[in-house]
PDB file of C-alpha atoms in Angstrom:
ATOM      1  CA  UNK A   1      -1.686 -11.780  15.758  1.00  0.00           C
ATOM      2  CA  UNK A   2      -3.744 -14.712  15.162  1.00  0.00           C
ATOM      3  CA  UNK A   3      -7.586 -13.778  13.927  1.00  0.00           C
ATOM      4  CA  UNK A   4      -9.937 -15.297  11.854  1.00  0.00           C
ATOM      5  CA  UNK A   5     -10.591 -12.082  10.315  1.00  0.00           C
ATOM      6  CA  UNK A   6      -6.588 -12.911   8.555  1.00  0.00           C
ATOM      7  CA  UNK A   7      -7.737 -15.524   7.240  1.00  0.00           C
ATOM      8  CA  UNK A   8      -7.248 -15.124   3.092  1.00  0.00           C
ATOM      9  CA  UNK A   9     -10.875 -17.195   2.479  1.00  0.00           C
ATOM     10  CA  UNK A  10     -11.834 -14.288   4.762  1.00  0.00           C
ATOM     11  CA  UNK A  11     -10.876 -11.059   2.799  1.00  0.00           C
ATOM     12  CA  UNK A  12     -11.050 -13.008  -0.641  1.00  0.00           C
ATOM     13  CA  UNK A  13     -14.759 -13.359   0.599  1.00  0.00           C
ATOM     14  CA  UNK A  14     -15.152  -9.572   1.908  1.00  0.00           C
ATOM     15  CA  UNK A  15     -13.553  -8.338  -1.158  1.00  0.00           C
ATOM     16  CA  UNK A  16     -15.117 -10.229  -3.349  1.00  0.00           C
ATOM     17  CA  UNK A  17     -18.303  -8.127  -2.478  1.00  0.00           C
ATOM     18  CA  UNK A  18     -16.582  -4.932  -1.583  1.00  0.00           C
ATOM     19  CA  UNK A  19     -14.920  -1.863  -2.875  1.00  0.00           C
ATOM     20  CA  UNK A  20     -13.329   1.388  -2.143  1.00  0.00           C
ATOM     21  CA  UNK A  21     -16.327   4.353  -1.220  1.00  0.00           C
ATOM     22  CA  UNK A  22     -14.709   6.168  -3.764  1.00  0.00           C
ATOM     23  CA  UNK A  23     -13.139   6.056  -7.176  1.00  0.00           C
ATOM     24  CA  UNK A  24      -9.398   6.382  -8.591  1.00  0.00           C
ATOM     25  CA  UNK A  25     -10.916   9.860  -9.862  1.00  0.00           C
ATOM     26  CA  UNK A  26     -12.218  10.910  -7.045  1.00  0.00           C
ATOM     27  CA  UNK A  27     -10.206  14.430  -5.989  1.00  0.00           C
ATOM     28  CA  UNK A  28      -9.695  13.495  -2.253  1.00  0.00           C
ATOM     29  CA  UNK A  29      -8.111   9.770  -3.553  1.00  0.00           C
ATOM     30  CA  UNK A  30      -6.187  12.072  -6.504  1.00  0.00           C
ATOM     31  CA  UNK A  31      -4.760  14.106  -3.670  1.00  0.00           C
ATOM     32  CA  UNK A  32      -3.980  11.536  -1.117  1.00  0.00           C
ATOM     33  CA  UNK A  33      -2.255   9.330  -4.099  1.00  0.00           C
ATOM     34  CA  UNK A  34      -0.360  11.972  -5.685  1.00  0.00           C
ATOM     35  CA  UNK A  35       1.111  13.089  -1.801  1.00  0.00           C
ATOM     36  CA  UNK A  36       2.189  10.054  -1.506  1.00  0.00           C
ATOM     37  CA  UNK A  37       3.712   9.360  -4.907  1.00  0.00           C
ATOM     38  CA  UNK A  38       5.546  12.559  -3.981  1.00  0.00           C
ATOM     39  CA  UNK A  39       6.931  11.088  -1.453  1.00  0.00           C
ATOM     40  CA  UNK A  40       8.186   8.260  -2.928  1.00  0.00           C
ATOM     41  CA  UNK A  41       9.693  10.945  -5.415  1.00  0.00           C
ATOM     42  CA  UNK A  42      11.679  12.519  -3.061  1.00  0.00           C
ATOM     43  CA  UNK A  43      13.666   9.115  -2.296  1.00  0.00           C
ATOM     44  CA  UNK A  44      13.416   7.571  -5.526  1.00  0.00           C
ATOM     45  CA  UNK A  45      14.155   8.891  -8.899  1.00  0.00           C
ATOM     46  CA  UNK A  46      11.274   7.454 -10.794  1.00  0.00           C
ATOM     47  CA  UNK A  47      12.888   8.631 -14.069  1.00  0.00           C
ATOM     48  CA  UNK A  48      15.270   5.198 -13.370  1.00  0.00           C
ATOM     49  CA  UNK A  49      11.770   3.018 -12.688  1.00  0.00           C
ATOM     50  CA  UNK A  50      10.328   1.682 -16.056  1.00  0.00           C
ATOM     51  CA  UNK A  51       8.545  -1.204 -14.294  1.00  0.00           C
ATOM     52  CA  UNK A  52       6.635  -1.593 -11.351  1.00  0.00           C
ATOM     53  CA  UNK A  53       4.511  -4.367  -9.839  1.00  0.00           C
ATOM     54  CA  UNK A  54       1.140  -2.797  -7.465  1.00  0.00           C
ATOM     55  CA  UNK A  55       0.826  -5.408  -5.021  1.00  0.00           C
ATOM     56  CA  UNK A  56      -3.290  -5.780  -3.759  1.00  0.00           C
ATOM     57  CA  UNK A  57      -4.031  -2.909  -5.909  1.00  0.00           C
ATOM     58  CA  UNK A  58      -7.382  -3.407  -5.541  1.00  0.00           C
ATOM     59  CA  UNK A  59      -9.460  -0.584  -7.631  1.00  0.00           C
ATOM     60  CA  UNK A  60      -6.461   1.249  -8.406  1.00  0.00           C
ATOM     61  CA  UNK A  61      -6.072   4.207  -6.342  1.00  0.00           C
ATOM     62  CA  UNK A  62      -1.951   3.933  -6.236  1.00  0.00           C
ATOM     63  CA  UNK A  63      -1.706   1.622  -9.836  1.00  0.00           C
ATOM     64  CA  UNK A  64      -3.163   4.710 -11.856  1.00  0.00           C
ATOM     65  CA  UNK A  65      -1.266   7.513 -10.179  1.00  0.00           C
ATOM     66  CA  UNK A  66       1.745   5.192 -11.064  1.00  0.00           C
ATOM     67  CA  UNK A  67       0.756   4.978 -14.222  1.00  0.00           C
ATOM     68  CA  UNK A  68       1.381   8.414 -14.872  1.00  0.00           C
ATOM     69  CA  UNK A  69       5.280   8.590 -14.206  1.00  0.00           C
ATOM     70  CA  UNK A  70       6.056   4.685 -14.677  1.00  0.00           C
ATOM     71  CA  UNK A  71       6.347   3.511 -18.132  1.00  0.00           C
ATOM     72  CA  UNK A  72       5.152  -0.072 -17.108  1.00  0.00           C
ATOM     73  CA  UNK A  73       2.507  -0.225 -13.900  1.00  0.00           C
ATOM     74  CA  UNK A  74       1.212  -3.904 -13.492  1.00  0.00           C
ATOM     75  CA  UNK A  75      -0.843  -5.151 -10.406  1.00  0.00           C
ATOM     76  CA  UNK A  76      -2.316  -8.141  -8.777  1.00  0.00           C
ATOM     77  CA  UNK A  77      -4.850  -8.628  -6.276  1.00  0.00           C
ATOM     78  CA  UNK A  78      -7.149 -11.545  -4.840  1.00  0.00           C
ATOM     79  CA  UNK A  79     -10.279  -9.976  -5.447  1.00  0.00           C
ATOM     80  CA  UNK A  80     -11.587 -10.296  -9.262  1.00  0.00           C
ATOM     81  CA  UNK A  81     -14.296  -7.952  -8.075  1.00  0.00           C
ATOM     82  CA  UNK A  82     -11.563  -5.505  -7.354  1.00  0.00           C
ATOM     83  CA  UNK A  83      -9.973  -6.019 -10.176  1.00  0.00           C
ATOM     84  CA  UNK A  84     -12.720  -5.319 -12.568  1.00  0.00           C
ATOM     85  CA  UNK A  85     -13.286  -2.153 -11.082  1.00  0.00           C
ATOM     86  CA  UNK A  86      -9.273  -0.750 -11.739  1.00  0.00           C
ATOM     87  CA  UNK A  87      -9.117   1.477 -14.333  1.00  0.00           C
ATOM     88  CA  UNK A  88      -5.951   0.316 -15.877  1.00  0.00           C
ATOM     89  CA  UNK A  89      -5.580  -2.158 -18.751  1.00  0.00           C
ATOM     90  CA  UNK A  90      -7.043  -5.867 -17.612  1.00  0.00           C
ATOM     91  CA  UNK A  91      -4.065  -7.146 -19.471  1.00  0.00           C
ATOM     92  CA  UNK A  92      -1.821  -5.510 -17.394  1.00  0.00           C
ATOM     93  CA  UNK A  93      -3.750  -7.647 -13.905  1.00  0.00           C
ATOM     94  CA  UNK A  94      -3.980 -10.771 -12.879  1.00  0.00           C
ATOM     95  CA  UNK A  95      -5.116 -12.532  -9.670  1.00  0.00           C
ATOM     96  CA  UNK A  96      -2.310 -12.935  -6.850  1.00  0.00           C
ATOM     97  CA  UNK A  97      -1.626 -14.544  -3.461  1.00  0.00           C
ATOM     98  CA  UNK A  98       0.607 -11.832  -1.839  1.00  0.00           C
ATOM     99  CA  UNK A  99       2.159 -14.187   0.526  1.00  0.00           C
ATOM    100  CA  UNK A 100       2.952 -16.237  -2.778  1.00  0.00           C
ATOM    101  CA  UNK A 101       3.530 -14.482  -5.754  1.00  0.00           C
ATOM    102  CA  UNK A 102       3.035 -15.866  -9.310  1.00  0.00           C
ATOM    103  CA  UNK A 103       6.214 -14.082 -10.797  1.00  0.00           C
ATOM    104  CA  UNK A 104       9.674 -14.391 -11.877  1.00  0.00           C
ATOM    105  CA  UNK A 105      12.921 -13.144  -9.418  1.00  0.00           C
ATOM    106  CA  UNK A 106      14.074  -9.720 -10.184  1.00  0.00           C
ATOM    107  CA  UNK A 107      11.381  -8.886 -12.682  1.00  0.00           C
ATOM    108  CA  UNK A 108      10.065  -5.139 -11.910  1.00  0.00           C
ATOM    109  CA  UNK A 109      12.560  -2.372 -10.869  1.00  0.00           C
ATOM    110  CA  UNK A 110       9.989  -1.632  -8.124  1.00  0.00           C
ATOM    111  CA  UNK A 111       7.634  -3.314  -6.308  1.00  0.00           C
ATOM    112  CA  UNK A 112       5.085  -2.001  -3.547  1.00  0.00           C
ATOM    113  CA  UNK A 113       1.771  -1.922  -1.709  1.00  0.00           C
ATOM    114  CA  UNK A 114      -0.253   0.588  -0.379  1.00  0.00           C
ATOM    115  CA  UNK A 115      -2.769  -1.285   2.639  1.00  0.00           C
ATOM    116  CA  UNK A 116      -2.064  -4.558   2.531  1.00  0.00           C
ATOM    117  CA  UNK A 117       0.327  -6.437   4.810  1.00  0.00           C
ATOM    118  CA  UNK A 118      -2.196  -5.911   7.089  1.00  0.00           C
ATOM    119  CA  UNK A 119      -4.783  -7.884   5.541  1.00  0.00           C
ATOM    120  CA  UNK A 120      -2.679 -10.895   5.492  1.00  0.00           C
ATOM    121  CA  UNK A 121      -1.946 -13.592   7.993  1.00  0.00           C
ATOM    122  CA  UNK A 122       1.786 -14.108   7.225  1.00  0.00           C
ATOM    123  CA  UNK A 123       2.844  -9.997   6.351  1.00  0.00           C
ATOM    124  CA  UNK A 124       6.581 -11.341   6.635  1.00  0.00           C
ATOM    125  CA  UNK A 125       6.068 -13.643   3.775  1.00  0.00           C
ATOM    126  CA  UNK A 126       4.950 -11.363   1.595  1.00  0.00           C
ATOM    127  CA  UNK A 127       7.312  -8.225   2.149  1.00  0.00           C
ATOM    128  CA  UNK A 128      10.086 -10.981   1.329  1.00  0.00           C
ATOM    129  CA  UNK A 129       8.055 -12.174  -1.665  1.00  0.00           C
ATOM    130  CA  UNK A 130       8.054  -8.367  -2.385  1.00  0.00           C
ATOM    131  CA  UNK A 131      12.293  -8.424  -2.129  1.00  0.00           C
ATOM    132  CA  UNK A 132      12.488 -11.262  -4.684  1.00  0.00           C
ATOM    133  CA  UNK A 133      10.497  -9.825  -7.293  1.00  0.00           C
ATOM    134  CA  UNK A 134      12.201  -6.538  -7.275  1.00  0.00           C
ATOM    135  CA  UNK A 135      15.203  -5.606  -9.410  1.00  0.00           C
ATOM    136  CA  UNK A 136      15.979  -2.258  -7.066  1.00  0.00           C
ATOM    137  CA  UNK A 137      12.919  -0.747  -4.994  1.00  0.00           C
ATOM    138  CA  UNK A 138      10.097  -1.600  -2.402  1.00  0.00           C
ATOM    139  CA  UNK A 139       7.422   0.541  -0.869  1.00  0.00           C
ATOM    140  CA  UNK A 140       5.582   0.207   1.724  1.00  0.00           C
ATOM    141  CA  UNK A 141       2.285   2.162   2.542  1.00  0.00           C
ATOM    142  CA  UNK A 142       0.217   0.590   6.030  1.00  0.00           C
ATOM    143  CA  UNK A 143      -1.872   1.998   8.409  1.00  0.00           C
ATOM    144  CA  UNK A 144      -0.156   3.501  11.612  1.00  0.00           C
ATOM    145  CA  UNK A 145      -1.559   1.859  14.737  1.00  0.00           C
ATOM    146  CA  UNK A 146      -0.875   4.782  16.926  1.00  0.00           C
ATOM    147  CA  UNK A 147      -3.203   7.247  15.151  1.00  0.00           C
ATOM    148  CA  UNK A 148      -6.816   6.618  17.503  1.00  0.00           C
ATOM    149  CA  UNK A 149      -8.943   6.748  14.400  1.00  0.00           C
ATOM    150  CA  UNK A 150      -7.067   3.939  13.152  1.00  0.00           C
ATOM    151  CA  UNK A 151      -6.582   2.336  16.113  1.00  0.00           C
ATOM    152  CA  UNK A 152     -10.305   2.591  16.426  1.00  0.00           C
ATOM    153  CA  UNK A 153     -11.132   1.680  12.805  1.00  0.00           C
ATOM    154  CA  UNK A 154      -8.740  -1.617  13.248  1.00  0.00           C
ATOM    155  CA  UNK A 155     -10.908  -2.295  16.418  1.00  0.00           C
ATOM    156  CA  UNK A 156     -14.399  -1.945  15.180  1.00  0.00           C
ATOM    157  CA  UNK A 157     -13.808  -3.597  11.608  1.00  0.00           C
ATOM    158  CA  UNK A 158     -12.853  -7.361  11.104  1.00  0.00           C
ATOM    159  CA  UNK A 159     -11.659  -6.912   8.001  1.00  0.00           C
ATOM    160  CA  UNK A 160      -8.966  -4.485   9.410  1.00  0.00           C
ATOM    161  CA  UNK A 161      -8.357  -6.196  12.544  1.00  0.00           C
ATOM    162  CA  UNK A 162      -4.574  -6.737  11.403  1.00  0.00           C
ATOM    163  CA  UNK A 163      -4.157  -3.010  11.919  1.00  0.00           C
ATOM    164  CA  UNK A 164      -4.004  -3.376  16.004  1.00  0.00           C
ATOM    165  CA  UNK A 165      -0.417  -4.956  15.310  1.00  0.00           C
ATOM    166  CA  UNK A 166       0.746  -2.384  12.262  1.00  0.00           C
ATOM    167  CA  UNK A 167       3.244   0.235  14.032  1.00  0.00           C
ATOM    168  CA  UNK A 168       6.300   1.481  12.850  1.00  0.00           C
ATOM    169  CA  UNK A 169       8.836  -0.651  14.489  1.00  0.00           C
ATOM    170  CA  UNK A 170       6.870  -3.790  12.923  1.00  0.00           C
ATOM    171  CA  UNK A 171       6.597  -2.952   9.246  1.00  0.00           C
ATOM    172  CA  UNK A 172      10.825  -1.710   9.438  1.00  0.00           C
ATOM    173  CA  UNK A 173      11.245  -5.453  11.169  1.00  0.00           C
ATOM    174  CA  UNK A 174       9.737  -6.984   8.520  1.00  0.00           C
ATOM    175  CA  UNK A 175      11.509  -5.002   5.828  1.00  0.00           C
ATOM    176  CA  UNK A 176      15.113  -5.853   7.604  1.00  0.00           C
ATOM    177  CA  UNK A 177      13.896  -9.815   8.027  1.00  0.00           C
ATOM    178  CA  UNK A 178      13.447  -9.638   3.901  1.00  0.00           C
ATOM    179  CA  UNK A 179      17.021  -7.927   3.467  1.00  0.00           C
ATOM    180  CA  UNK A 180      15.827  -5.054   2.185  1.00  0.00           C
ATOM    181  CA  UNK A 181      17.877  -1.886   3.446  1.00  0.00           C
ATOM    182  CA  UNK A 182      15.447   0.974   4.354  1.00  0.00           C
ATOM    183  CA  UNK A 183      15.525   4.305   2.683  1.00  0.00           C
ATOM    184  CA  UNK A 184      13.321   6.418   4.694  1.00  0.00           C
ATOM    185  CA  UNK A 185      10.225   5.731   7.114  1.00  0.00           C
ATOM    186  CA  UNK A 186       7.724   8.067   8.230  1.00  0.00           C
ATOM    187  CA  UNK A 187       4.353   8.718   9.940  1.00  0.00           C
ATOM    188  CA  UNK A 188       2.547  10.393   7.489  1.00  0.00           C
ATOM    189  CA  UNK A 189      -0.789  11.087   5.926  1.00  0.00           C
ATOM    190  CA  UNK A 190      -3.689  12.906   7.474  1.00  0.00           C
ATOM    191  CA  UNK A 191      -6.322  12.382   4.672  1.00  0.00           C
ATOM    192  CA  UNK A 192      -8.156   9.121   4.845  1.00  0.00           C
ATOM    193  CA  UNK A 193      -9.487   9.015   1.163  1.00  0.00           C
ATOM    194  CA  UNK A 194     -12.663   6.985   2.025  1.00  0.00           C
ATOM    195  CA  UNK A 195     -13.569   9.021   4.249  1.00  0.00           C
ATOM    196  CA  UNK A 196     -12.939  12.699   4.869  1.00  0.00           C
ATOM    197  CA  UNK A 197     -15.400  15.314   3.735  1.00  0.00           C
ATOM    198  CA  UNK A 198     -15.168  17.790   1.545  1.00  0.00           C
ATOM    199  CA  UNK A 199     -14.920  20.690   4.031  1.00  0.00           C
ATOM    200  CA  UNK A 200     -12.459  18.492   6.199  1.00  0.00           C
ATOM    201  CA  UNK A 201     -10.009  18.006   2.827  1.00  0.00           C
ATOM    202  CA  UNK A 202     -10.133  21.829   2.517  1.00  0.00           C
ATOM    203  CA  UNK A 203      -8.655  22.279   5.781  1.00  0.00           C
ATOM    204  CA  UNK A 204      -6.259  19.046   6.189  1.00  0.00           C
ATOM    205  CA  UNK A 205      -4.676  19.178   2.510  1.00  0.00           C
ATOM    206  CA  UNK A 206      -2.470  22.608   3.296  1.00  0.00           C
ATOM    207  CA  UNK A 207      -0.693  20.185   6.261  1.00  0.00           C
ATOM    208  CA  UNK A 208       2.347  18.874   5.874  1.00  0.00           C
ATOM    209  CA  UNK A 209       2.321  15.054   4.742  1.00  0.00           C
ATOM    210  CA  UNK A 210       4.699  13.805   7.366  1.00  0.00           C
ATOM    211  CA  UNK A 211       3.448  13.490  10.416  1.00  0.00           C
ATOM    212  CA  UNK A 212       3.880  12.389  14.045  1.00  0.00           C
ATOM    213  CA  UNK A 213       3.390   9.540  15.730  1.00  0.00           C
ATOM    214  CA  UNK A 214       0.042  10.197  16.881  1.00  0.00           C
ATOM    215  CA  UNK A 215      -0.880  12.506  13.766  1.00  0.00           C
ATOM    216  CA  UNK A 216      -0.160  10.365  10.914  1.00  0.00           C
ATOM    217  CA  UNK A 217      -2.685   8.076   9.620  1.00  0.00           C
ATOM    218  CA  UNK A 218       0.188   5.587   8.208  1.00  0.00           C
ATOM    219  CA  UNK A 219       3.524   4.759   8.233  1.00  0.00           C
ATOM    220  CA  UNK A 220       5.610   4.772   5.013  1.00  0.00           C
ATOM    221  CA  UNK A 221       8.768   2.762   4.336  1.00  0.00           C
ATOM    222  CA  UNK A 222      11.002   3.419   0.892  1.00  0.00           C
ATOM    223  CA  UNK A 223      13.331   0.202   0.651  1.00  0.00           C
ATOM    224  CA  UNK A 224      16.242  -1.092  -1.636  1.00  0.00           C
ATOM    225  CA  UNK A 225      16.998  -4.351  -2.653  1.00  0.00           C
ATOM    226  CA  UNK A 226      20.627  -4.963  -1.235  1.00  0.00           C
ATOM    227  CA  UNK A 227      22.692  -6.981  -3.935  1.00  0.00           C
ATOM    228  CA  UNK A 228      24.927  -9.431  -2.185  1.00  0.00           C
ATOM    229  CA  UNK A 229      26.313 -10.006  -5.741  1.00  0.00           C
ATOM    230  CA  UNK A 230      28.202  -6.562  -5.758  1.00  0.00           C
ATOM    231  CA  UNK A 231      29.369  -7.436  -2.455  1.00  0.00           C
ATOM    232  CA  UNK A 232      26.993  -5.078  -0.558  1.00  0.00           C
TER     233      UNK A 232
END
């Protein structure tokens, strides 16, 4: 897809100036980051994961909840304004280009993103940037194209517009093109944390988290790094 809106001076611009709706503590974004942390649980023994790198992590929403079973949660993300407003330690952040990240090979047992990849311009490059920085583990949280509200939401916001092109059979093509051997995939998801209200959350939080194709507001992929060296 070839937009404008892609363009990194684009989002480093819109980010620069804007933020989440709501915070890490909010208890919609606690519940819709400790379902999916669950997930990732049930795939992934996080007692083995004592370093992980939180690609765009923004304000923090998946860094914190990280935080709480990861020894070591770093994170990097264009926006300084974004940044500033993650509740982490600032000594644990820096500034990154996802399509070209500032770190050593095989540095963080896992390394993910939750809503990124389809911010960028070159997603490919970065899920393989992703690959060389991890020791074991990458995880991939985007927006499923096939849900209407996102559909919609991809549609009617420019700084989304990379949505329109995020489906399932994409985001596991790009994971394959970076080597990476894929775990599980799944719609899931039915709780946008921006944006549901409180009498909504009552109802949608007793549902299961994975979803259909048309039910699940994104698509999640739990990948390993294959190791060529061990003759994999």
């Amino acid at each position: 897809m070839k937009s404008q809106y892609l363009d990194k001076d684009y989002q480093k611009r819109f980010w620069s100036v804007n933020k989440n709706a709501r915070g890490f503590d909010h208890p919609v974004v606690e519940f819709f980051a400790r379902q999916r942390i669950d997930y990732v649980k049930e795939h992934i023994d996080l007692t083995t994961v004592n370093t992980a790198f939180d690609v765009g992590c923004g304000d923090g929403f998946a860094t914190h909840y990280f935080s709480k079973d990861i020894e070591r949660v770093e994170g990097g993300d264009i926006s300084e304004f974004m940044l500033e407003n993650n509740p982490i330690d600032k000594s644990l952040l820096k500034v990154i280009d996802a399509e070209n990240l500032d770190l050593p090979d095989s540095s963080y047992d896992l390394v993910y993103l939750w809503e990124v990849l389809h911010h960028l311009k070159d997603p490919a490059l970065a899920v393989q940037e992703m690959g060389r920085v991890s020791k074991q583990y990458v995880v991939i949280f985007e927006p499923n194209r096939a849900n209407v509200l996102q559909f919609l939401f991809g549609l009617l916001n420019p700084e989304e517009r990379g949505t329109l092109r995020s489906s399932k059979a994409y985001l596991e093509g790009l994971a394959r093109q970076a080597d990476l051997e894929i775990i599980a995939c799944h719609y899931c998801g039915k709780i946008p944390p921006n944006k549901t209200p409180k009498w909504l959350f009552d109802i949608v939080r007793r549902l299961p988290f994975k979803s259909t194709r048309a039910t699940g507001i994104s698509v999640a992929i739990v990948a390993r790094k294959v190791d060529y060296s061990a003759g994999v």
